[in-house]
N, CA, C and O of each residue as an XYZ file, in Angstrom:
840
protein
N     220.756    161.941    -53.547
C     219.785    163.286    -53.419
C     219.109    163.364    -51.970
O     218.580    162.413    -51.395
N     219.184    164.209    -51.657
C     219.083    165.220    -50.445
C     217.069    165.040    -49.948
O     216.168    165.498    -50.651
N     216.899    164.448    -48.913
C     215.503    164.012    -48.544
C     214.584    165.538    -47.931
O     214.917    166.331    -47.050
N     213.500    165.516    -48.701
C     212.838    167.206    -48.171
C     213.184    167.473    -47.261
O     213.747    168.547    -47.049
N     212.887    166.255    -46.067
C     213.224    166.596    -44.460
C     214.747    167.452    -44.453
O     214.790    168.482    -43.781
N     215.982    167.013    -45.206
C     216.896    167.735    -45.159
C     216.902    168.779    -45.642
O     217.559    169.694    -45.146
N     215.979    168.967    -47.030
C     215.368    170.478    -47.298
C     215.257    171.442    -46.149
O     215.725    172.576    -46.058
N     214.571    170.784    -45.330
C     213.702    171.726    -44.568
C     214.728    172.255    -43.207
O     214.695    173.262    -42.499
N     215.489    171.231    -43.238
C     216.623    171.386    -41.837
C     217.294    172.258    -42.732
O     217.031    173.428    -42.451
N     218.041    172.145    -43.679
C     218.516    173.148    -43.998
C     218.440    174.851    -43.809
O     219.218    175.739    -43.459
N     216.787    174.732    -44.333
C     216.359    176.183    -45.133
C     216.151    176.780    -43.697
O     216.312    178.000    -43.663
N     215.782    176.106    -42.339
C     215.479    176.679    -41.182
C     216.926    176.643    -40.572
O     216.731    177.099    -39.446
N     218.287    176.357    -40.672
C     219.469    176.656    -40.216
C     219.846    178.158    -40.688
O     220.183    179.125    -40.005
N     219.583    177.953    -42.850
C     219.892    179.500    -43.343
C     219.344    180.401    -42.352
O     220.120    180.957    -41.575
N     218.097    180.612    -42.288
C     217.253    181.420    -41.924
C     217.523    181.803    -40.730
O     217.050    182.894    -40.411
N     218.498    180.920    -39.517
C     218.637    181.226    -38.330
C     219.727    182.092    -38.542
O     219.889    183.125    -37.892
N     220.536    181.668    -39.501
C     222.112    182.611    -39.661
C     221.590    183.815    -39.754
O     221.394    184.502    -38.752
N     221.327    184.182    -40.871
C     220.753    185.188    -41.811
C     219.970    186.383    -40.429
O     220.095    187.598    -40.274
N     219.088    185.207    -39.545
C     218.216    186.302    -38.477
C     219.016    186.856    -37.311
O     218.729    187.781    -36.551
N     220.164    186.018    -37.352
C     221.470    186.496    -36.411
C     222.139    187.684    -36.829
O     222.399    188.739    -36.250
N     222.430    187.099    -38.380
C     222.922    188.549    -38.944
C     222.255    189.769    -38.884
O     222.714    190.903    -38.753
N     220.949    189.325    -39.016
C     220.449    190.610    -39.349
C     220.202    191.436    -37.658
O     220.283    192.663    -37.597
N     219.956    190.736    -36.594
C     220.177    190.800    -35.616
C     221.307    191.932    -34.770
O     221.139    192.826    -33.941
N     222.347    191.428    -35.380
C     223.586    191.925    -34.845
C     223.913    193.008    -35.772
O     224.166    194.085    -35.233
N     223.962    192.961    -37.024
C     223.793    194.399    -37.842
C     222.740    195.603    -36.973
O     223.070    196.747    -36.662
N     221.638    195.044    -36.761
C     220.728    196.024    -35.979
C     221.213    196.235    -34.946
O     221.538    197.421    -34.882
N     221.559    195.427    -33.634
C     222.468    195.838    -32.606
C     223.744    196.699    -32.635
O     223.794    197.521    -31.719
N     224.630    196.692    -33.359
C     225.591    198.019    -33.996
C     225.146    199.223    -34.709
O     225.727    200.304    -34.622
N     223.961    198.976    -35.508
C     223.591    200.510    -35.780
C     223.066    201.814    -34.493
O     223.274    202.975    -34.139
N     222.239    200.551    -34.178
C     221.794    200.670    -32.535
C     222.663    201.511    -31.252
O     222.365    202.304    -30.359
N     224.039    200.752    -31.798
C     224.626    201.241    -30.582
C     226.172    202.216    -30.977
O     227.073    202.638    -30.252
N     225.949    202.292    -32.328
C     226.342    203.430    -32.703
C     225.873    204.703    -32.674
O     226.496    205.701    -32.313
N     224.841    204.642    -33.037
C     223.420    205.510    -32.592
C     223.584    206.065    -31.625
O     223.737    207.283    -31.720
N     223.631    205.389    -30.162
C     223.690    205.652    -29.350
C     224.822    206.687    -28.400
O     224.680    207.600    -27.587
N     226.088    205.897    -29.076
C     227.264    206.828    -29.042
C     227.187    207.793    -29.140
O     227.310    208.646    -28.263
N     226.894    207.963    -30.558
C     226.744    209.179    -31.175
C     226.196    210.380    -30.267
O     226.733    211.471    -30.074
N     224.744    209.794    -29.662
C     223.450    210.671    -29.383
C     224.863    210.915    -28.050
O     225.503    211.967    -28.035
N     225.046    210.175    -27.395
C     225.856    210.777    -25.955
C     227.327    211.551    -26.155
O     227.976    212.064    -25.244
N     227.628    211.516    -27.321
C     228.789    212.250    -27.421
C     228.113    213.431    -27.449
O     228.422    214.206    -26.543
N     227.036    213.910    -28.447
C     226.720    215.440    -28.741
C     226.113    215.566    -27.411
O     226.452    216.585    -26.808
N     225.269    214.754    -26.783
C     224.860    215.241    -25.106
C     226.276    216.051    -24.320
O     226.367    217.167    -23.808
N     227.262    214.963    -24.491
C     228.664    215.390    -23.861
C     229.179    216.567    -24.681
O     228.569    217.516    -24.189
N     229.957    217.046    -25.654
C     229.824    217.898    -26.496
C     228.798    219.304    -25.918
O     229.090    220.211    -25.139
N     227.872    219.099    -26.462
C     226.982    220.414    -25.852
C     226.321    220.723    -24.948
O     225.352    221.466    -25.103
N     226.718    220.170    -23.616
C     226.345    220.002    -22.880
C     226.523    221.287    -21.929
O     225.870    221.373    -20.889
N     227.447    222.296    -22.333
C     227.431    223.792    -21.489
C     226.223    224.412    -22.529
O     225.388    225.073    -21.912
N     226.024    224.327    -23.772
C     224.837    225.097    -24.314
C     223.553    224.633    -23.858
O     222.598    225.398    -23.993
N     223.337    223.216    -23.210
C     222.300    222.547    -23.209
C     222.275    223.635    -21.481
O     221.475    224.457    -21.036
N     223.037    223.300    -21.180
C     222.973    224.205    -19.605
C     222.562    225.359    -19.572
O     221.783    225.681    -18.676
N     223.081    226.518    -20.785
C     222.961    227.691    -20.025
C     221.134    227.774    -20.687
O     220.423    228.680    -20.253
N     220.640    226.914    -21.564
C     219.004    227.139    -22.037
C     218.755    226.661    -20.799
O     217.688    227.209    -20.520
N     219.044    226.023    -19.929
C     218.330    225.020    -18.925
C     218.104    226.083    -17.482
O     217.171    226.032    -16.682
N     219.245    226.993    -17.476
C     219.874    228.130    -16.973
C     218.733    229.613    -17.204
O     218.183    230.192    -16.267
N     218.620    229.908    -18.366
C     217.813    230.715    -18.743
C     216.494    230.768    -18.318
O     215.978    231.789    -17.862
N     215.639    229.148    -18.520
C     214.635    229.416    -18.575
C     214.201    229.253    -16.808
O     213.163    229.514    -16.200
N     215.687    228.637    -16.322
C     215.222    228.448    -14.971
C     215.091    230.197    -13.876
O     214.308    230.332    -12.936
N     215.922    231.120    -14.294
C     216.464    232.670    -13.918
C     215.902    233.738    -14.430
O     215.671    234.751    -13.770
N     215.584    233.570    -15.896
C     214.871    234.324    -16.680
C     216.167    235.193    -16.987
O     215.909    236.396    -17.018
N     217.123    234.962    -17.156
C     217.996    235.624    -17.438
C     218.663    236.704    -16.809
O     218.866    237.714    -17.483
N     219.025    236.662    -15.670
C     219.035    237.559    -14.139
C     219.567    237.190    -13.316
O     219.166    236.123    -12.850
N     220.595    237.766    -12.767
C     221.809    236.924    -12.115
C     222.068    238.000    -10.567
O     222.848    238.946    -10.677
N     221.403    237.764     -9.280
C     221.871    239.022     -8.224
C     222.767    238.176     -7.486
O     222.940    236.958     -7.441
N     223.363    239.313     -6.838
C     225.070    239.086     -5.527
C     224.533    240.301     -4.697
O     223.968    241.205     -5.312
N     224.626    240.353     -3.801
C     224.312    240.980     -2.272
C     225.699    241.187     -1.626
O     226.375    240.187     -1.383
N     226.300    242.763     -1.248
C     227.248    243.082     -0.610
C     226.707    242.737      0.966
O     225.575    242.542      1.408
N     228.227    242.757      1.692
C     228.259    242.842      2.973
C     227.010    243.832      4.032
O     226.561    243.382      5.086
N     226.708    244.922      3.576
C     225.722    245.875      3.630
C     224.732    245.967      3.044
O     224.109    247.012      2.857
N     224.428    244.826      2.648
C     223.040    244.025      2.238
C     222.449    244.829      1.217
O     221.223    244.767      1.124
N     223.080    245.578      0.424
C     222.892    245.538     -0.959
C     222.685    244.847     -1.844
O     223.247    243.767     -1.663
N     221.938    244.907     -3.117
C     221.596    243.985     -4.143
C     222.075    244.255     -5.342
O     221.622    245.317     -5.770
N     222.991    243.593     -6.235
C     223.296    244.518     -7.337
C     222.338    242.999     -8.108
O     221.888    241.913     -7.741
N     222.428    243.759     -9.239
C     221.541    242.611    -11.147
C     222.727    242.887    -12.299
O     223.644    243.648    -12.608
N     222.106    241.856    -12.637
C     222.965    241.964    -14.098
C     221.920    240.690    -14.862
O     221.180    239.821    -14.401
N     222.238    241.035    -15.991
C     221.566    240.366    -17.181
C     222.624    239.233    -18.023
O     223.328    239.469    -19.005
N     222.480    238.099    -17.362
C     223.477    237.593    -18.473
C     223.188    237.387    -19.860
O     221.998    237.236    -20.136
N     224.068    237.347    -20.840
C     223.587    236.944    -22.777
C     223.081    235.530    -22.228
O     223.196    234.953    -21.146
N     222.383    235.180    -23.624
C     221.922    233.886    -24.030
C     222.533    232.816    -24.238
O     221.943    231.738    -24.165
N     223.788    232.907    -24.525
C     224.625    232.173    -24.579
C     225.522    231.720    -23.553
O     226.421    230.907    -23.765
N     225.287    232.224    -22.488
C     226.919    232.512    -21.240
C     225.318    232.107    -19.918
O     224.161    232.508    -19.792
N     226.247    231.102    -19.202
C     225.242    230.502    -17.838
C     225.644    231.547    -16.811
O     226.103    232.620    -17.203
N     225.468    231.241    -15.278
C     225.876    231.606    -14.488
C     225.727    231.162    -12.825
O     224.772    230.447    -12.523
N     226.188    231.372    -12.314
C     226.054    230.374    -10.921
C     226.462    231.386     -9.857
O     226.896    232.426    -10.352
N     226.436    231.354     -8.400
C     226.902    232.021     -7.340
C     227.351    231.180     -6.697
O     226.769    230.198     -6.238
N     229.344    231.732     -6.513
C     230.155    231.071     -5.486
C     229.800    231.158     -4.466
O     230.161    230.233     -3.739
N     228.994    232.168     -3.865
C     228.824    232.794     -2.348
C     227.890    233.955     -2.653
O     227.953    234.561     -3.723
N     227.103    234.225     -1.780
C     225.835    235.619     -1.385
C     226.731    236.629     -2.605
O     226.429    236.964     -3.750
N     227.614    236.830     -1.979
C     228.043    237.956     -2.721
C     229.143    238.538     -3.998
O     229.785    239.586     -4.063
N     229.044    237.407     -4.920
C     229.558    237.205     -5.829
C     228.875    236.234     -7.038
O     228.484    235.074     -6.907
N     228.852    237.224     -8.471
C     228.114    235.625     -9.603
C     228.859    235.559    -10.297
O     229.220    236.703    -10.573
N     229.695    234.446    -11.128
C     230.249    234.053    -11.798
C     229.687    234.078    -13.207
O     228.713    233.343    -13.366
N     230.163    234.884    -14.439
C     229.156    234.240    -15.837
C     230.169    233.977    -16.729
O     231.170    234.578    -17.118
N     229.407    232.438    -17.051
C     230.928    232.239    -18.068
C     230.166    231.458    -19.640
O     229.002    231.133    -19.877
N     231.160    231.388    -20.302
C     230.979    230.443    -21.354
C     231.958    229.497    -21.897
O     233.032    229.918    -22.326
N     231.633    228.108    -21.912
C     232.668    227.074    -21.942
C     232.120    226.207    -23.839
O     231.030    226.185    -24.410
N     233.262    225.735    -24.173
C     232.915    225.161    -25.273
C     233.309    223.485    -25.215
O     234.451    223.203    -24.854
N     232.534    222.582    -25.507
C     232.453    221.150    -25.239
C     233.919    220.908    -25.451
O     234.802    221.590    -25.971
N     233.898    219.411    -24.736
C     235.515    218.759    -24.962
C     236.276    218.925    -26.277
O     237.381    219.406    -26.528
N     235.373    218.397    -26.997
C     236.065    218.123    -28.237
C     236.260    219.244    -29.176
O     237.052    219.060    -30.100
N     235.454    220.752    -29.045
C     236.228    221.425    -29.677
C     236.827    222.482    -28.733
O     236.991    223.632    -29.140
N     237.213    222.059    -27.273
C     238.071    222.971    -26.472
C     239.502    221.980    -26.944
O     240.643    222.136    -26.510
N     239.101    221.074    -27.825
C     241.037    220.302    -27.897
C     241.216    220.637    -28.952
O     242.277    221.238    -29.114
N     240.391    220.457    -30.097
C     240.628    220.213    -31.398
C     240.823    221.510    -31.900
O     241.871    221.771    -32.491
N     239.916    222.386    -31.736
C     239.363    223.890    -32.322
C     239.558    224.930    -31.498
O     239.676    224.655    -30.304
N     239.625    226.078    -31.834
C     239.942    227.330    -30.969
C     238.772    227.884    -30.915
O     238.181    228.188    -31.952
N     238.099    228.166    -29.337
C     236.346    228.235    -29.813
C     236.301    229.160    -28.304
O     236.954    228.727    -27.355
N     235.618    230.249    -28.176
C     235.264    231.286    -27.875
C     235.113    231.238    -26.337
O     233.916    231.345    -26.069
N     235.819    231.125    -25.301
C     235.291    230.511    -23.555
C     235.674    231.667    -22.691
O     236.627    232.445    -22.711
N     234.825    231.557    -22.072
C     235.516    233.372    -21.130
C     234.546    232.742    -19.713
O     233.825    231.744    -19.707
N     234.867    233.839    -18.419
C     234.564    233.449    -17.421
C     235.027    234.728    -16.358
O     236.141    234.929    -15.874
N     234.055    235.331    -16.219
C     234.154    236.486    -15.769
C     232.948    236.805    -14.136
O     231.760    236.540    -13.950
N     233.522    237.166    -13.657
C     233.447    237.098    -11.637
C     232.875    239.091    -11.824
O     233.420    240.082    -12.308
N     231.572    238.837    -11.152
C     231.228    240.233    -10.888
C     231.162    240.270     -9.159
O     230.765    239.208     -8.680
N     231.378    240.961     -8.522
C     231.565    240.711     -6.925
C     231.215    241.777     -6.097
O     231.017    242.849     -6.669
N     231.082    241.732     -4.792
C     230.851    243.259     -3.598
C     231.358    242.635     -2.655
O     231.061    243.029     -1.528
N     232.395    241.324     -2.803
C     232.552    240.932     -1.808
C     233.898    241.602     -1.232
O     234.710    241.725     -2.149
N     234.352    242.037     -0.094
C     235.485    242.707      0.577
C     236.737    242.149     -0.070
O     236.848    240.941      0.139
N     238.092    242.882     -1.077
C     239.236    241.777     -1.040
C     240.121    243.216     -0.599
O     241.286    243.216     -0.202
N     239.410    244.194     -0.746
C     241.174    245.422     -0.340
C     241.937    245.618     -1.331
O     243.102    245.972     -1.148
N     241.470    245.441     -2.464
C     242.294    245.612     -3.551
C     241.557    247.158     -4.376
O     240.328    247.106     -4.347
N     241.940    248.042     -4.849
C     241.622    248.916     -5.444
C     243.021    249.324     -6.587
O     244.007    248.653     -6.895
N     242.624    250.562     -6.966
C     243.384    251.121     -7.983
C     244.833    251.387     -7.301
O     245.796    250.763     -7.749
N     244.960    252.033     -6.539
C     246.096    252.024     -5.748
C     247.134    251.258     -5.338
O     248.270    251.732     -5.338
N     246.895    249.996     -4.941
C     247.290    248.408     -4.438
C     247.807    247.932     -5.859
O     248.986    247.590     -5.944
N     246.946    247.888     -7.040
C     247.256    247.404     -8.065
C     248.124    247.737     -8.605
O     248.941    246.891     -8.969
N     248.383    249.468     -8.969
C     249.415    250.145     -9.436
C     251.023    249.835     -8.580
O     252.105    249.624     -9.127
N     250.763    249.888     -7.281
C     251.528    249.629     -6.107
C     252.233    248.136     -6.182
O     253.418    247.810     -6.119
N     251.222    247.488     -6.316
C     252.052    245.589     -6.755
C     252.667    245.472     -8.741
O     253.167    244.416     -9.128
N     252.549    246.353     -9.455
C     253.070    246.027    -10.774
C     254.042    245.427    -10.887
O     254.179    244.250    -11.219
N     255.088    246.470    -10.518
C     256.315    246.274    -10.537
C     256.832    244.718    -10.320
O     257.418    244.004    -11.134
N     256.514    244.483     -9.248
C     256.337    243.378     -8.229
C     256.346    241.996     -9.398
O     257.159    241.134     -9.731
N     255.161    242.316     -9.708
C     254.545    241.189    -10.673
C     255.596    241.364    -12.059
O     256.149    240.292    -12.303
N     255.911    242.260    -12.825
C     256.667    242.583    -13.700
C     258.339    241.891    -13.446
O     258.912    241.335    -14.383
N     258.792    241.983    -12.481
C     259.939    241.656    -11.632
C     259.796    239.844    -11.652
O     260.525    238.932    -12.043
N     258.564    239.925    -11.063
C     258.750    238.244    -10.583
C     258.112    236.870    -11.492
O     258.224    235.651    -11.360
N     257.520    237.611    -12.298
C     256.441    236.606    -13.371
C     256.445    236.968    -15.054
O     255.974    236.398    -16.038
N     257.269    238.277    -14.835
C     257.178    238.921    -16.383
C     255.243    239.007    -17.044
O     254.704    238.702    -18.108
N     254.782    239.548    -15.808
C     253.337    240.115    -16.218
C     253.702    241.257    -16.096
O     254.642    241.513    -15.343
N     252.942    242.407    -16.927
C     252.781    243.293    -17.311
C     251.735    244.341    -17.112
O     251.289    244.717    -18.196
N     251.277    244.847    -16.234
C     249.842    245.564    -16.116
C     250.001    246.958    -16.695
O     250.920    247.776    -16.655
N     248.521    246.947    -17.371
C     248.505    247.898    -18.259
C     246.585    248.343    -17.975
O     245.607    247.599    -18.041
N     246.661    249.668    -17.693
C     245.776    250.762    -17.251
C     244.575    250.339    -18.646
O     245.000    250.600    -19.771
N     243.084    249.689    -18.549
C     242.375    249.653    -19.410
C     241.427    251.103    -19.084
O     241.960    252.196    -18.897
N     239.934    250.874    -19.059
C     239.038    251.378    -19.258
C     238.592    252.024    -17.128
O     238.447    251.428    -16.061
N     238.554    253.413    -17.563
C     237.883    253.402    -16.232
C     236.065    253.231    -16.536
O     235.325    253.233    -17.519
N     235.955    253.116    -15.323
C     234.189    252.573    -15.542
C     233.138    253.420    -14.536
O     233.452    253.325    -13.350
N     232.487    253.862    -14.686
C     230.902    253.960    -13.593
C     229.826    252.376    -13.735
O     229.114    251.882    -14.609
N     230.062    252.170    -12.926
C     229.113    250.753    -11.907
C     228.236    251.361    -10.779
O     228.654    251.650     -9.658
N     226.696    251.549    -11.321
C     225.662    251.665    -10.345
C     226.431    252.724     -9.456
O     226.260    252.595     -8.244
N     227.095    253.556     -9.797
C     227.107    254.642     -9.422
C     228.849    254.736     -8.508
O     229.266    255.622     -7.761
N     229.632    253.233     -9.040
C     230.973    253.658     -8.075
C     231.863    253.614     -9.406
O     231.349    253.282    -10.474
N     232.975    253.899     -9.324
C     233.983    254.556    -10.028
C     235.300    253.138    -10.161
O     236.376    253.140     -9.563
N     234.896    252.259    -10.921
C     236.037    251.287    -11.270
C     237.448    251.232    -12.253
O     237.320    251.632    -13.410
N     238.423    250.873    -11.923
C     239.694    250.994    -12.881
C     239.627    249.947    -13.261
O     239.430    249.081    -12.409
N     239.760    249.510    -14.748
C     239.937    248.139    -15.117
C     241.788    247.668    -15.793
O     242.066    248.116    -16.905
N     242.476    247.123    -15.323
C     243.989    246.848    -15.754
C     244.039    245.491    -16.375
O     243.461    244.570    -15.800
N     244.488    245.344    -17.163
C     244.850    244.558    -18.237
C     246.310    243.639    -17.860
O     247.350    244.273    -17.677
N     246.312    242.512    -17.784
C     247.770    241.733    -17.471
C     248.231    240.832    -18.253
O     248.203    239.619    -18.049
N     248.728    241.459    -19.292
C     249.956    240.685    -20.161
C     250.703    240.414    -19.962
O     251.223    241.129    -19.106
N     251.733    239.006    -20.509
C     252.937    238.273    -20.751
C     252.486    237.705    -19.745
O     251.346    237.590    -19.295
N     253.477    237.353    -19.418
C     253.869    236.423    -18.313
C     254.255    234.744    -18.968
O     253.910    234.171    -20.002
N     255.268    234.273    -17.620
C     256.405    233.396    -18.354
C     255.423    231.608    -18.396
O     255.835    230.509    -18.769
N     253.985    232.045    -17.811
C     253.466    230.498    -17.467
C     252.391    230.643    -18.702
O     252.482    230.592    -19.928
N     251.259    230.862    -17.702
C     249.468    230.520    -17.902
C     249.859    231.283    -19.049
O     250.506    230.643    -19.877
N     249.584    232.752    -19.371
C     249.207    233.313    -20.308
C     249.932    233.262    -21.764
O     249.276    233.373    -22.799
N     251.502    233.065    -21.751
C     251.716    232.478    -23.112
C     250.963    231.074    -23.734
O     250.569    230.675    -24.830
N     251.020    230.586    -22.326
C     250.798    228.738    -23.009
C     249.107    228.834    -23.554
O     248.628    228.160    -24.465
N     248.240    230.065    -22.556
C     246.822    229.708    -23.201
C     246.303    230.509    -24.446
O     245.440    230.265    -25.289
N     247.312    231.741    -24.200
C     246.565    232.928    -24.921
C     245.457    233.837    -24.733
O     244.942    234.618    -25.534
N     245.080    233.491    -23.047
C     243.742    234.167    -22.840
C     244.206    235.497    -22.043
O     245.180    235.795    -21.351
N     242.838    236.259    -22.553
C     243.439    237.799    -21.417
C     242.602    237.552    -20.474
O     241.570    236.886    -20.388
N     243.543    238.545    -19.403
C     243.179    238.860    -17.804
C     243.059    240.060    -17.477
O     244.046    240.793    -17.422
N     241.659    240.542    -17.162
C     241.438    241.704    -16.972
C     240.751    241.675    -15.169
O     239.942    240.925    -14.622
N     241.309    242.523    -14.821
C     240.314    242.827    -13.010
C     240.431    244.258    -12.921
O     241.331    245.071    -13.135
N     239.142    244.312    -12.507
C     238.592    245.713    -12.627
C     238.285    245.927    -10.625
O     237.720    245.190     -9.818
N     238.752    246.837    -10.522
C     238.966    247.592     -8.898
C     238.837    248.761     -8.712
O     239.397    249.650     -9.354
N     237.796    248.946     -7.467
C     237.305    250.488     -7.595
C     238.329    251.337     -7.358
O     239.372    250.734     -7.106
N     238.399    252.285     -7.349
C     239.220    254.049     -7.349
C     239.766    254.002     -5.774
O     240.873    254.486     -5.541
N     239.011    253.438     -4.737
C     239.344    253.785     -3.394
C     238.655    252.633     -2.302
O     238.010    251.761     -2.885
N     238.689    252.553     -1.303
C     238.372    251.461     -0.256
C     237.065    251.942      0.044
O     236.507    251.147      0.801
N     236.214    253.110     -0.299
C     234.660    253.086     -0.250
C     234.214    252.678     -1.038
O     233.003    252.822     -0.877
N     234.539    251.884     -2.469
C     234.245    251.029     -3.285
C     234.078    249.919     -2.894
O     234.968    249.489     -2.159
N     232.872    248.972     -3.211
C     232.913    248.208     -2.778
C     232.761    246.847     -4.026
O     233.063    245.669     -3.835
N     232.218    247.444     -5.264
C     232.272    246.342     -6.689
C     233.337    246.126     -7.294
O     234.118    247.073     -7.391
N     233.667    244.943     -7.834
C     234.963    244.343     -8.459
C     234.421    243.349     -9.101
O     233.534    242.559     -8.776
N     235.354    243.529    -10.514
C     235.247    242.251    -11.487
C     236.418    241.779    -12.336
O     237.401    242.459    -12.629
N     236.206    240.663    -12.652
C     237.591    240.007    -13.639
C     236.810    239.058    -14.167
O     235.762    238.490    -13.859
N     238.084    239.012    -15.601
C     237.596    238.558    -17.001
C     239.079    237.795    -16.565
O     239.975    238.212    -15.832
N     238.923    236.124    -17.549
C     239.599    235.469    -17.691
C     239.118    234.946    -19.331
O     238.026    234.384    -19.415
N     239.962    235.146    -20.640
C     238.602    234.521    -21.173
C     239.362    234.821    -22.875
O     240.353    235.545    -22.969
N     238.894    234.331    -23.788
C     239.690    234.778    -25.330
C     239.287    236.460    -25.335
O     238.339    236.948    -24.719
N     240.274    237.212    -26.203
C     239.863    238.353    -26.220
C     238.495    238.770    -27.053
O     238.276    239.981    -27.003
N     237.605    238.054    -27.754
C     236.497    238.210    -28.546
C     235.381    238.392    -27.556
O     234.262    238.655    -27.998
N     235.603    238.260    -26.048
C     234.297    238.042    -24.957
C     234.416    239.462    -24.241
O     233.522    240.134    -23.727
N     236.087    239.782    -24.381
C     236.311    241.429    -23.123
C     234.978    242.185    -23.345
O     234.349    242.425    -22.315
N     234.229    242.768    -24.985
C     233.579    243.920    -24.898
C     232.514    243.424    -23.895
O     231.866    244.023    -23.036
N     232.554    241.840    -24.374
C     231.072    241.431    -23.681
C     230.839    241.851    -22.180
O     229.950    242.455    -21.581
N     232.283    241.136    -21.770
C     232.313    241.741    -20.076
C     232.221    243.075    -19.667
O     231.637    243.325    -18.612
N     232.836    244.203    -20.519
C     232.851    245.477    -20.401
C     231.420    245.691    -20.242
O     230.825    246.174    -19.279
N     230.973    245.259    -21.327
C     229.240    245.811    -21.149
C     227.896    245.075    -20.198
O     226.801    245.535    -19.875
N     228.363    244.118    -20.013
C     228.141    243.357    -18.799
C     228.457    244.240    -17.012
O     227.736    244.183    -16.016
N     229.618    244.886    -17.177
C     230.051    245.107    -16.148
C     229.105    246.347    -16.038
O     228.243    246.360    -15.159
N     229.232    247.285    -16.823
C     228.282    248.706    -17.250
C     226.985    248.043    -16.556
O     226.632    248.017    -15.377
N     226.522    247.621    -17.497
C     225.036    247.532    -17.276
C     224.684    246.772    -15.598
O     223.614    246.195    -15.404
N     225.482    246.863    -14.780
C     224.713    246.029    -13.664
C     224.139    247.345    -12.604
O     224.625    248.454    -12.379
N     223.196    246.833    -12.214
C     222.374    248.060    -11.169
C     222.214    247.646     -9.724
O     222.129    246.585     -9.106
N     222.211    248.676     -9.506
C     221.667    248.655     -7.625
C     220.283    248.409     -7.585
O     219.599    249.390     -7.876
N     219.645    247.324     -7.294
C     218.204    246.898     -6.874
C     217.521    248.117     -5.649
O     218.051    248.015     -4.543
N     216.758    248.884     -5.733
C     216.055    249.197     -4.274
C     215.502    248.398     -3.688
O     214.572    248.005     -4.392
N     215.526    247.834     -2.649
C     214.662    246.321     -2.139
C     214.106    246.754     -1.033
O     214.970    247.106     -0.230
N     212.732    246.914     -0.537
C     212.825    247.880      1.078
C     212.471    246.460      2.253
O     212.436    246.658      3.467
């Protein structure tokens, strides 16, 4: 028959094993929760960045031409913006890595620029046949738009032997009708964002700054 001292040692050992098991289970739960939270933060980082950007910039983006003319546009809440240089602004909406890989999500990148490019409606149309022959890309005229007192012609690129067939993204370039215009814009993304692009482009305004 086991002595009381033996019972005590046995009870302490049992309690110790129970505590170790509880701590192990608790640690596993904490690690799982931490991993889930970290994954959610990474997945929804684009949306979090967009909210932060709007709080900081009040939803407005500006860019400046070589003639020091300042242009401004209002960025939609679900989009964010950055300036790759002083004379242009890029507006984009991206999905997280999991949604981008496994679910077809709306995403786009739009560029609004007053940088000199030399591209006009005439040069776009002059190069259209060459693009079709070499890359299989067909240039189709789309909307003609008045932007901040300037006339732009938009062209959609259709087809292509590699990029567009693989990604199924729409590509649009909007250029001035003549070399006198300084504004241009471009779009790459899912076609459900095209109307947002045209609406943003039409809403670009010239600021009168003394």
